[in-house]
Coordinates of C-alpha atoms in Angstrom, one line a residue:
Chain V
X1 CA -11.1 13.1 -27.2
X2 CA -14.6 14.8 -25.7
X3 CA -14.1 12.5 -22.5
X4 CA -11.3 14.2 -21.3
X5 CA -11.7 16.5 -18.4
X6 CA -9.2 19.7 -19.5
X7 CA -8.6 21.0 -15.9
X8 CA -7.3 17.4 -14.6
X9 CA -5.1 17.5 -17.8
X10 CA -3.4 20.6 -17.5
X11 CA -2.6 20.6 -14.1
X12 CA -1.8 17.0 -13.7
X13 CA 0.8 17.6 -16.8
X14 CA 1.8 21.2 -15.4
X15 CA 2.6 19.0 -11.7
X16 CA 4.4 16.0 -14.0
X17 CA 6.5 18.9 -15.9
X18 CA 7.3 21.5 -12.7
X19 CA 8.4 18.0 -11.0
X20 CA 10.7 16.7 -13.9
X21 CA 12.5 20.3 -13.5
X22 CA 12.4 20.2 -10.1
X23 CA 14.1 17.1 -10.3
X24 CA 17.1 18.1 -12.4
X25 CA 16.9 21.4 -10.3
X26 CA 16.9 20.4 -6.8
X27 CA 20.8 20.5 -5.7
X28 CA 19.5 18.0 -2.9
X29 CA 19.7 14.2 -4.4
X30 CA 17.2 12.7 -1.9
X31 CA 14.9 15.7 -2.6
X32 CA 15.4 14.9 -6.7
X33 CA 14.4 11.0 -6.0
X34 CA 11.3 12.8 -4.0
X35 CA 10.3 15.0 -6.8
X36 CA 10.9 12.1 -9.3
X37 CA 8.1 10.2 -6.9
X38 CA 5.9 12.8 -7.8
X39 CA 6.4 13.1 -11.8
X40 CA 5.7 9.1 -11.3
X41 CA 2.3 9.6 -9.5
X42 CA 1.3 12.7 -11.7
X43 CA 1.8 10.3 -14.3
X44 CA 0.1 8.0 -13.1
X45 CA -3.2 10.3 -12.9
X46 CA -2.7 11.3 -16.4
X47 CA -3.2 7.9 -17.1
X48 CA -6.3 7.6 -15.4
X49 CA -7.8 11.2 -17.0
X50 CA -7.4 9.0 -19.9
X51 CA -9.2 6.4 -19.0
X52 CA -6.8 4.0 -18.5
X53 CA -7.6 2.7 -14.9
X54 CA -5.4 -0.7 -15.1
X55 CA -2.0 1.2 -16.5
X56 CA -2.2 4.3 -13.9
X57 CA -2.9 1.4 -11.1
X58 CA 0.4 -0.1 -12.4
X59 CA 2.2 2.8 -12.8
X60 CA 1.6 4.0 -9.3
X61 CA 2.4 0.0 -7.7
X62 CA 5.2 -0.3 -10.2
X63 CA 6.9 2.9 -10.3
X64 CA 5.8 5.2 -7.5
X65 CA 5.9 2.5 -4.7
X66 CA 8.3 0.1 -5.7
X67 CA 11.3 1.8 -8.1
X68 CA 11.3 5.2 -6.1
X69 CA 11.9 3.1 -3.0
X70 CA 14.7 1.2 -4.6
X71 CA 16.0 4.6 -5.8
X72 CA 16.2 6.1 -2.4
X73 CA 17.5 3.1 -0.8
X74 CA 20.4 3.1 -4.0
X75 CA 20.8 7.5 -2.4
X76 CA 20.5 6.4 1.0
X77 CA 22.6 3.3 1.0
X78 CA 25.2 5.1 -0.8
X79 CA 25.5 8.0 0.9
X80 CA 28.2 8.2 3.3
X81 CA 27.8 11.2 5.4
X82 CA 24.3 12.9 5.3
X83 CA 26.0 16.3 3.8
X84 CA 27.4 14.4 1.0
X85 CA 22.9 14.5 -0.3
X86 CA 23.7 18.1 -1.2
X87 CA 26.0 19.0 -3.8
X88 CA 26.5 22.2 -6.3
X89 CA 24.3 22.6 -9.0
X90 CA 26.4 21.3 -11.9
X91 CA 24.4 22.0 -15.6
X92 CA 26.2 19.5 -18.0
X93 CA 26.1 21.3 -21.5
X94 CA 26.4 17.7 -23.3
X95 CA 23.7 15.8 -21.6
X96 CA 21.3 19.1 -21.8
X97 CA 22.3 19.1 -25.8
X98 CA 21.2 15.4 -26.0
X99 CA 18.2 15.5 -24.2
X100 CA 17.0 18.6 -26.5
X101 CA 17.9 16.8 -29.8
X102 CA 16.1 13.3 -28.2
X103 CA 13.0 15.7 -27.4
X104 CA 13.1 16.9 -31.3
X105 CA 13.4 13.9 -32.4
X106 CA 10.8 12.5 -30.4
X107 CA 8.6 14.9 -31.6
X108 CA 9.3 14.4 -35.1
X109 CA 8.7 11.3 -35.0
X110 CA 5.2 11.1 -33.3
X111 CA 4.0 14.1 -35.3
X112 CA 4.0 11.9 -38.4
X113 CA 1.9 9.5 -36.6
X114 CA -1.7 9.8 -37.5
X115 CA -3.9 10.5 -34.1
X116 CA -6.7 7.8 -33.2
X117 CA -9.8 8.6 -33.9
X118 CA -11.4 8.2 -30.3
X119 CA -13.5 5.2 -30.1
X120 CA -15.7 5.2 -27.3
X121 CA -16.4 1.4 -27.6
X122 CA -12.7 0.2 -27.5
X123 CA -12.5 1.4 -24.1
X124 CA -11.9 -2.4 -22.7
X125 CA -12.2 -3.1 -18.9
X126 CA -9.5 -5.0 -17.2
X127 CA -11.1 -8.5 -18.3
X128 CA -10.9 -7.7 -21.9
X129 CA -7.8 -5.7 -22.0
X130 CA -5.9 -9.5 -20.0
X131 CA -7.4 -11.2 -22.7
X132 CA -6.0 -9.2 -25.8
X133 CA -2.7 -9.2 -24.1
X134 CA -2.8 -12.7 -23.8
X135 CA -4.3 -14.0 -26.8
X136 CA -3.4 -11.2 -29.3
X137 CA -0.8 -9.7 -27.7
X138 CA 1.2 -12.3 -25.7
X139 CA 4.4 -12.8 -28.2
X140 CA 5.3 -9.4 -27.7
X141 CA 4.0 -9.7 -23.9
X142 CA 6.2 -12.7 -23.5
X143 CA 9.2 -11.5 -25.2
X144 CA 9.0 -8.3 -22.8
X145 CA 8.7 -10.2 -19.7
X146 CA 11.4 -12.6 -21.2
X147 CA 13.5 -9.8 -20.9
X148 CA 12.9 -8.1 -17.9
X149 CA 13.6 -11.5 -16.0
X150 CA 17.2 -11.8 -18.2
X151 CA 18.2 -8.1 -16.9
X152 CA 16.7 -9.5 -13.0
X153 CA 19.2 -12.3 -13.2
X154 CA 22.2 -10.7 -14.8
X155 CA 21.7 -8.0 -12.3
X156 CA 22.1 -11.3 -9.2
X157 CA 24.8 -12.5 -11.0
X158 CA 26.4 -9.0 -11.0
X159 CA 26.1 -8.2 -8.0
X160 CA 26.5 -11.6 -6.3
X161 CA 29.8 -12.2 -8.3
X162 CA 33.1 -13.9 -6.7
X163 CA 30.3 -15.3 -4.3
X164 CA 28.0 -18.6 -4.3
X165 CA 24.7 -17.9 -5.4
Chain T
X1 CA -27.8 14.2 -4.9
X2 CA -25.3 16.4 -7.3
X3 CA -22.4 13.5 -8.2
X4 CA -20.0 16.3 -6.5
X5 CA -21.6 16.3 -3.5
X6 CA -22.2 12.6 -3.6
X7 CA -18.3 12.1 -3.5
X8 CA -17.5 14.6 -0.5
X9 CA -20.2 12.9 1.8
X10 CA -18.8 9.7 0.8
X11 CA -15.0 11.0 1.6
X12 CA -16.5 12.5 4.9
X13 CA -17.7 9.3 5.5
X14 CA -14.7 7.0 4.8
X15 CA -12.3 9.8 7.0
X16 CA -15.2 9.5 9.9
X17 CA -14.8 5.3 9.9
X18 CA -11.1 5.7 9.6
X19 CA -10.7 8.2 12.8
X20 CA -13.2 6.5 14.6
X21 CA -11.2 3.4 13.7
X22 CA -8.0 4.6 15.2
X23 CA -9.7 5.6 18.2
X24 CA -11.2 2.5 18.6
X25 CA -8.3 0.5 18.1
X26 CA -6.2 2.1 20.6
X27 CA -7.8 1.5 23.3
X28 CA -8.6 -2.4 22.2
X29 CA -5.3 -2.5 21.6
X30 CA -3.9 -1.3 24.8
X31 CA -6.9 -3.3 26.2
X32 CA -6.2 -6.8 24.4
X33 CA -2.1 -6.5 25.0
X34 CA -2.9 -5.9 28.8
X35 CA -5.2 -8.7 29.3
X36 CA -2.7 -10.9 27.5
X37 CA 0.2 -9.4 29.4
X38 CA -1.8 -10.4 32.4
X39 CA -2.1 -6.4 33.2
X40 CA -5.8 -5.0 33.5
X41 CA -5.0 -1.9 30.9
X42 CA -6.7 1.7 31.2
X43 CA -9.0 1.6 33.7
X44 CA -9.2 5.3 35.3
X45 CA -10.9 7.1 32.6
X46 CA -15.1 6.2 32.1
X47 CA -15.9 2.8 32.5
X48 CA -13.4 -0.2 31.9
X49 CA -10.8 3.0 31.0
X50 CA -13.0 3.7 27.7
X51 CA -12.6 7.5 27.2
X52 CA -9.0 7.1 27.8
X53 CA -8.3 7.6 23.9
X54 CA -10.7 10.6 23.8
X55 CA -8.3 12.3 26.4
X56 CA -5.4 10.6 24.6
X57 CA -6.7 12.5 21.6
X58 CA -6.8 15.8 23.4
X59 CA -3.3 15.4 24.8
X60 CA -2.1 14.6 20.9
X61 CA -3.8 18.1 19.7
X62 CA -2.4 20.2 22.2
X63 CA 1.3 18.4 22.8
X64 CA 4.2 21.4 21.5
X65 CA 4.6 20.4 17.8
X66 CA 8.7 19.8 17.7
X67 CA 10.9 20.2 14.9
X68 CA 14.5 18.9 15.5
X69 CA 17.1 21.8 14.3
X70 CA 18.6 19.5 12.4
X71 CA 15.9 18.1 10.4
X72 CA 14.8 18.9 6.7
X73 CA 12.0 20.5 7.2
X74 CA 10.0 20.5 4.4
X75 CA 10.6 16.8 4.2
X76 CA 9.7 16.5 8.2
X77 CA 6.1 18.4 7.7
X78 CA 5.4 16.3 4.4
X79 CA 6.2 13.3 5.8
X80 CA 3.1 12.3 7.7
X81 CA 0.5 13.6 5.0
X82 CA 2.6 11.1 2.8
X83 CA 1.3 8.3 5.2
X84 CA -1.9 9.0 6.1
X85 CA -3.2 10.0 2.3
X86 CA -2.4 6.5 0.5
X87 CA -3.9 5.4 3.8
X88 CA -7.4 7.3 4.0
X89 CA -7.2 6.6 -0.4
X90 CA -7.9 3.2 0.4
X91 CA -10.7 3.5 1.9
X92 CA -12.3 4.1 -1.3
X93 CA -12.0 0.3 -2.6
X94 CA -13.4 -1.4 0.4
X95 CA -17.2 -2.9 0.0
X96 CA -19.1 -2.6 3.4
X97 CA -22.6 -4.5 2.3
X98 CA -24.9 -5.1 -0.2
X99 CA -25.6 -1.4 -1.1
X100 CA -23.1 0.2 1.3
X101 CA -19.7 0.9 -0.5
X102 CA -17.6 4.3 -0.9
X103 CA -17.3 3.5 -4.7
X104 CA -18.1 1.0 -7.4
X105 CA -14.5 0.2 -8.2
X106 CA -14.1 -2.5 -11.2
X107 CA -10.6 -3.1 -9.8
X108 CA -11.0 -2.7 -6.2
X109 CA -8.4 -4.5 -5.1
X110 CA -5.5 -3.8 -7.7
X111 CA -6.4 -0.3 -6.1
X112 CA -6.3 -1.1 -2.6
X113 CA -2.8 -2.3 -3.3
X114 CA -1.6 0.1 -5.5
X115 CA -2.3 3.2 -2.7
X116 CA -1.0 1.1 -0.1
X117 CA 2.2 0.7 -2.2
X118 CA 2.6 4.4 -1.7
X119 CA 3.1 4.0 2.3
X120 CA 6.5 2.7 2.5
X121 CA 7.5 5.9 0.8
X122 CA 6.0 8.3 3.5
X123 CA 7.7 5.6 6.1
X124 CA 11.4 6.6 4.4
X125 CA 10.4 10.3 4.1
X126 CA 10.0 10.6 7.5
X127 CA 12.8 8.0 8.7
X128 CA 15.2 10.4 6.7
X129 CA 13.9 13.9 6.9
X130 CA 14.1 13.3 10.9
X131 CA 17.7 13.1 10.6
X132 CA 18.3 10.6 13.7
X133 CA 19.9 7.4 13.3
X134 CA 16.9 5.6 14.9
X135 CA 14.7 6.8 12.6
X136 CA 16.8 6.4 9.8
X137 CA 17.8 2.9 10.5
X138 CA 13.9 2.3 11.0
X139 CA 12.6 4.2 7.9
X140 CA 14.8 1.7 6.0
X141 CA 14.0 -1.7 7.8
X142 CA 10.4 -0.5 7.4
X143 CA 10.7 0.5 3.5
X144 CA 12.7 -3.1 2.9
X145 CA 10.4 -5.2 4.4
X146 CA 6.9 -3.7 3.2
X147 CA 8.8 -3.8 -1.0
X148 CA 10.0 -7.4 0.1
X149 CA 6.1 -8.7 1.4
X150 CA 4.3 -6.7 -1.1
X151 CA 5.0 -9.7 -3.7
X152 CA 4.0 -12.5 -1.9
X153 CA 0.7 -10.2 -0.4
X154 CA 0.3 -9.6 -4.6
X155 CA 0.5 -13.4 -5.4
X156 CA -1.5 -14.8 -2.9
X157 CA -5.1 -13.0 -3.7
X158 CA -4.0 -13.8 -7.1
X159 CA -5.9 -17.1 -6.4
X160 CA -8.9 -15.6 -5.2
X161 CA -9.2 -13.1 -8.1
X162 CA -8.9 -16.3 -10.7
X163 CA -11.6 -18.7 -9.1
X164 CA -13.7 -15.0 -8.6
X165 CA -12.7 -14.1 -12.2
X166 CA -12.6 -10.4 -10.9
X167 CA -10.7 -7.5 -9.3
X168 CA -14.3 -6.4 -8.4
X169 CA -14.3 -6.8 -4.4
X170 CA -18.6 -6.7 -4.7
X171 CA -18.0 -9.8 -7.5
X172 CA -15.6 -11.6 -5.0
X173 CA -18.3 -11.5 -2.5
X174 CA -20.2 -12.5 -4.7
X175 CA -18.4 -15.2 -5.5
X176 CA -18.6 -16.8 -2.1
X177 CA -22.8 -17.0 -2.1
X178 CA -23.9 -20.4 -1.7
X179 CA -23.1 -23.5 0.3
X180 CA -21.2 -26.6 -0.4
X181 CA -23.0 -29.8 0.4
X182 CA -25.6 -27.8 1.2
X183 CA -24.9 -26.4 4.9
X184 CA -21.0 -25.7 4.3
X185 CA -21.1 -21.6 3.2
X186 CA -18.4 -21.6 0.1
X187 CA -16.1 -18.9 1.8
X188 CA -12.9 -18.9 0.3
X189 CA -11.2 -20.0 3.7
X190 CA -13.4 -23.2 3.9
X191 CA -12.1 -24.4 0.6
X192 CA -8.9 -24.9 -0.9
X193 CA -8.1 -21.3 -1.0
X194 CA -7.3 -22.1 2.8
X195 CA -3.7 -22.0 1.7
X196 CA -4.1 -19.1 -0.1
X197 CA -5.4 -17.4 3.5
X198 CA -2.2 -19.0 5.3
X199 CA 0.1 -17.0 2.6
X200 CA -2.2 -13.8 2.8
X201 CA -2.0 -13.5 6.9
X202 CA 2.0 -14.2 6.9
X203 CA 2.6 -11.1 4.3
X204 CA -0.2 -9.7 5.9
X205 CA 1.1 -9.4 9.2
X206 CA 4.4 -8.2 7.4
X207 CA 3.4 -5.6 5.6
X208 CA 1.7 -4.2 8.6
X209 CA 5.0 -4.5 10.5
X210 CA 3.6 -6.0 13.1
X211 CA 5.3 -8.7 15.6
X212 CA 6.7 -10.9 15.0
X213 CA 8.1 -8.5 11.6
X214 CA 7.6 -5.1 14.0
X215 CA 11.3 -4.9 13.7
X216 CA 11.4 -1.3 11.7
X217 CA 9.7 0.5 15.0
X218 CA 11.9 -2.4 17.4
X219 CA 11.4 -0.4 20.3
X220 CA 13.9 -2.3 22.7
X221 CA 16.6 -1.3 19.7
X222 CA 14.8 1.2 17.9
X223 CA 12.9 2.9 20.1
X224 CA 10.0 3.7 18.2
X225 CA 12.0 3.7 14.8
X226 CA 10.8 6.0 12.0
X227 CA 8.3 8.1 14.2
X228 CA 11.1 8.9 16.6
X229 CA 11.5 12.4 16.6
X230 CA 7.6 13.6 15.9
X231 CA 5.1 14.7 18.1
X232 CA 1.6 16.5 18.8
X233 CA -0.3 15.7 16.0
X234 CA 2.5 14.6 13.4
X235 CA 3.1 11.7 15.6
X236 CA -0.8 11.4 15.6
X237 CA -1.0 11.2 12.3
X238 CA 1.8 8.4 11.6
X239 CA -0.2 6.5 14.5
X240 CA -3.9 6.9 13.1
X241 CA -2.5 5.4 9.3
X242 CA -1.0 2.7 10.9
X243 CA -4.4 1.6 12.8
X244 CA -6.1 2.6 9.4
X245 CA -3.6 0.0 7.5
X246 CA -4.8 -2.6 10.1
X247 CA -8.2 -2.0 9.1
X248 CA -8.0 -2.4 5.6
X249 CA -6.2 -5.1 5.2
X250 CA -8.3 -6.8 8.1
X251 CA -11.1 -5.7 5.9
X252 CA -9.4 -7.0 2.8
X253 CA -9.0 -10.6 4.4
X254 CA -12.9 -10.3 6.0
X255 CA -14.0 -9.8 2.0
X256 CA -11.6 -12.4 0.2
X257 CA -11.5 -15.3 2.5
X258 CA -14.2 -14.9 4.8
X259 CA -17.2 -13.8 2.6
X260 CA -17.2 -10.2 3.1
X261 CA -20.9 -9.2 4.5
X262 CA -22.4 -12.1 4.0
X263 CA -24.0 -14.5 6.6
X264 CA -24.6 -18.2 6.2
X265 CA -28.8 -19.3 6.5
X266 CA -29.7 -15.5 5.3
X267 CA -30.2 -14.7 1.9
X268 CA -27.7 -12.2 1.2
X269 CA -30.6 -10.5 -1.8
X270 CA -32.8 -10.2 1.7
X271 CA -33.6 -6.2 2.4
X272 CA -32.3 -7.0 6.0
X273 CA -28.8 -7.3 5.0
X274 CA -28.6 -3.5 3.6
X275 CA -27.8 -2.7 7.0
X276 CA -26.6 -6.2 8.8
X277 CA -24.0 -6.2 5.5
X278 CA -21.6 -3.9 6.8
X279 CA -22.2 -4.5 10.7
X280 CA -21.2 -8.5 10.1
X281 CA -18.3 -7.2 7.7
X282 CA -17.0 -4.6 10.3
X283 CA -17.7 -7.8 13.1
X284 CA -15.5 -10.1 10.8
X285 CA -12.9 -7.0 10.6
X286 CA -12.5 -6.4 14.1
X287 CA -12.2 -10.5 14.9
X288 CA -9.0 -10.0 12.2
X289 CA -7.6 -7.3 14.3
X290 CA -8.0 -9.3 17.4
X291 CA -6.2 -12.2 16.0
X292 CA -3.5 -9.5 15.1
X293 CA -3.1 -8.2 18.4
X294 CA -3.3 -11.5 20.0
X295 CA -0.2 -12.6 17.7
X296 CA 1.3 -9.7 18.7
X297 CA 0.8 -10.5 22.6
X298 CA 2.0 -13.6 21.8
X299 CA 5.4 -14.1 19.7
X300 CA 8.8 -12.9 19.6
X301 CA 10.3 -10.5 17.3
X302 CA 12.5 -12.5 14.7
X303 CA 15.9 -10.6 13.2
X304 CA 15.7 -8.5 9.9
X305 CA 17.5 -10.6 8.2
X306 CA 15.5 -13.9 8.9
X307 CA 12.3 -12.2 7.5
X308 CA 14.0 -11.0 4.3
X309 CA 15.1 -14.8 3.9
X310 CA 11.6 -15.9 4.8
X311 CA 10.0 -14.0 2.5
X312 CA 11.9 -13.8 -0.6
X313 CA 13.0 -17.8 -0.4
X314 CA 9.9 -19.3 0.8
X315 CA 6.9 -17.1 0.9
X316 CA 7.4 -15.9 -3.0
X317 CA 8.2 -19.5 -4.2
X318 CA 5.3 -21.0 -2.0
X319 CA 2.9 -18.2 -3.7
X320 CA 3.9 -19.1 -7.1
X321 CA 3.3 -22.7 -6.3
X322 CA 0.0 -22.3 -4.9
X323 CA -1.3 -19.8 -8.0
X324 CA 0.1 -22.5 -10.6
X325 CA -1.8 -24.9 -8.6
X326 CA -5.4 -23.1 -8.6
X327 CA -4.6 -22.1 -12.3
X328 CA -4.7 -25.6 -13.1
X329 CA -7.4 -26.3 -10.7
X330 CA -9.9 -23.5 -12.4
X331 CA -8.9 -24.5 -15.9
X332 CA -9.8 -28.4 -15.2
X333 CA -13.1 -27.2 -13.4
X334 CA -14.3 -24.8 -16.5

């Protein structure tokens, strides 16, 4: 795609990647949730060097403000002594094998995909991209948000449970 | 003008409003709080106590920059950057007049929101790298209460942007042209969308944590809660984005409910409103501050726990009422 800028590209990936390594690395678990707030914003400019101004607006409400704030208060809430944020660096063999055969697979699988051509027309403003979602698109849009509100209340009635809701 | 160039005067710009803003609002706010406490306020410095701020400023720049031992350090020094930058980002969205705005943003105010959804996270950075209770215990009331009000603040411009049909803030201005019946102008706040402005100002006042929701900086509990342990210009900074936060969304309310820059009996395509535009808008702006501090002057403090309840069982049910309510409305007037 001409439109994208290279510079942004590579060194909003290069701050998404260093911060997804930094996250695993960091021996600190309050510094890893911080790090992981950075990947999510990162992303979120990737986004918008691809012109997609609604989805990196989302991503940065969604994810950077309001699920890194859950995950710290899960760290902080848990927690019980401040010392207990820092612990040894432990490398899981299992879980490093099973993210590098995910990763392959992954990238097997896309690679077969054929690229879209870039269409400078199709690049819809918000107004038209609400309306494909919910004209073309809402079955699939319904069914996801269908879900999403299942998980919210199975996650009340876990965590409410032996008590009146 | 090179578009480069064009982007760092506008940035110079938008950090000029926003200092000048915080310098501004300190002393109307010490002002404001001390005529409602029935206290005069500054009064020793310039007339009426006005340069007291300036010197306030100097005294901020020069105060020993502390570091508790026991704090995390990088954590400590990131902190108030991690404020103030979703802060000043904000800036970008707003819509001062006619031909005065720092960009052309198609979703202006998904944006405004999205950055500001960024501050609670600086509020917890620091709350935790300071490594006090106080701060602690404030960085999380703050963080709770700014996730739990960002719904309701969400849903209740919903409204506006679906009788406005855009995210644009220049098209919701836009919007509000005209009169009703001839003399009435049709601001958002003098029609239905009324509710909608009741809604807005509660989550509003929230999200700003100000009284009667200041409990995360409680200071007869708290002390002064997440921005305990800084000082010199960290502390500075934590202040100046909290002002700024004031303005925007003092600003935000000016353009969605009250008509932004516009003025009723003046044509708003008239050449004299390239520069009345943005004085009426910052007018409006500052009367929404003043109503702030005056609530503030004014009510108690409630208990954490009663605004949690308040706003997840009654201000996020009352939202989604209200925006089923103007869906319908729209649809049956289209």
């Amino acid at each position: 795609m001409p439109d994208v800028n290279p510079v942004a590209f590579v060194v909003l990936a290069a701050l998404a990647l260093g911060g997804a390594v930094m996250t695993v690395l960091t021996r600190n678990v309050v510094h890893a949730a911080f790090w992981l707030l950075e990947v999510l914003v990162a992303t979120a400019g990737l986004y918008l060097v691809l012109s997609a101004e609604f989805i990196a607006l989302v991503q940065l409400m969604v994810y950077a403000g309001a699920v890194s704030v859950l995950v710290l208060f899960v760290i902080m809430l848990t927690l019980r002594r401040r010392e207990d944020s820092v612990r040894t660096r432990d490398l899981s063999w299992p879980v490093a094998a099973m993210s590098a055969v995910l990763a392959v697979a992954i990238a097997y699988v896309t690679r077969a995909l054929p690229v879209p051509a870039p269409e400078r027309a199709a690049q819809p403003d918000v107004a038209a991209f609400g309306h494909a979602l919910f004209t073309r698109w809402v079955l699939p849009f319904e069914i996801a948000s269908g879900i999403l509100l299942v998980a919210l209340v199975g996650a009340v009635w876990w965590a409410g449970r032996g008590e009146e809701l | 003008m090179s578009p480069l160039l064009s982007i760092l005067v506008r940035a110079l710009l938008a950090l000029l409003l926003m200092l000048a803003n915080g310098v501004v609002l300190i002393y109307m706010l010490r002002k404001v709080l001390g005529h409602l406490h029935l206290r005069i306020g500054p009064n020793r410095v310039g007339p009426f106590g006005a340069l007291q701020t300036s010197m306030d400023v100097v005294k901020l720049l020069t105060k020993e920059d502390f570091i508790p031992s026991a704090a995390d350090k990088w954590l400590f020094r990131l902190a108030p950057y991690m404020v103030f930058v979703p802060s000043f980002m904000a800036y970008a969205a707003l819509v001062l007049g006619p031909k005065a705005a720092f960009s052309g943003l198609d979703t202006g105010l998904l944006y405004v929101f999205a950055v500001l959804a960024l501050v609670p996270m600086g509020v917890m950075m620091a709350g935790w790298a300071s490594n006090s209770k106080w701060s602690l215990i404030g960085g999380m009331r703050a963080a709770a209460q700014q996730i739990s009000y960002e719904v309701p603040l969400l849903l209740s411009v919903l409204p506006i942007v679906m009788t406005a049909g855009s995210m644009s803030l220049a098209a919701i201005v836009k919007s509000q042209t005209g009169y009703a019946l001839g003399f009435i102008p049709r601001w958002n706040v003098l029609s239905p969308q009324i509710v909608g402005f009741g809604l807005f100002m509660i989550a509003a006042l929230a999200e700003l944590n100000q009284t009667p929701f200041d409990m995360s900086e409680a200071e007869s509990e708290l002390i002064s809660g997440f921005a305990n342990e800084y000082s010199g210009m960290r502390f500075g900074l934590l202040f100046l984005s909290e002002f700024s936060n004031s303005f925007i969304i003092s600003a935000l309310a000016a353009t969605l409910f009250f008509g932004g820059w516009l003025v009723p009996g003046i044509d708003p395509a008239s050449p004299v409103m390239v520069w009345l535009g943005p004085a009426v808008l910052l007018l409006k702006t500052y009367v929404g501050i003043f109503v702030l501090m005056w609530i503030r002057g004014t009510l108690p403090r409630i208990r954490i726990d009663q605004m949690l309840a308040l706003g997840w069982k009654a201000l996020i049910p009352a939202s989604l009422v209200w925006l089923m309510l103007t869906g319908v409305i729209v649809r049956a007037v289209s």
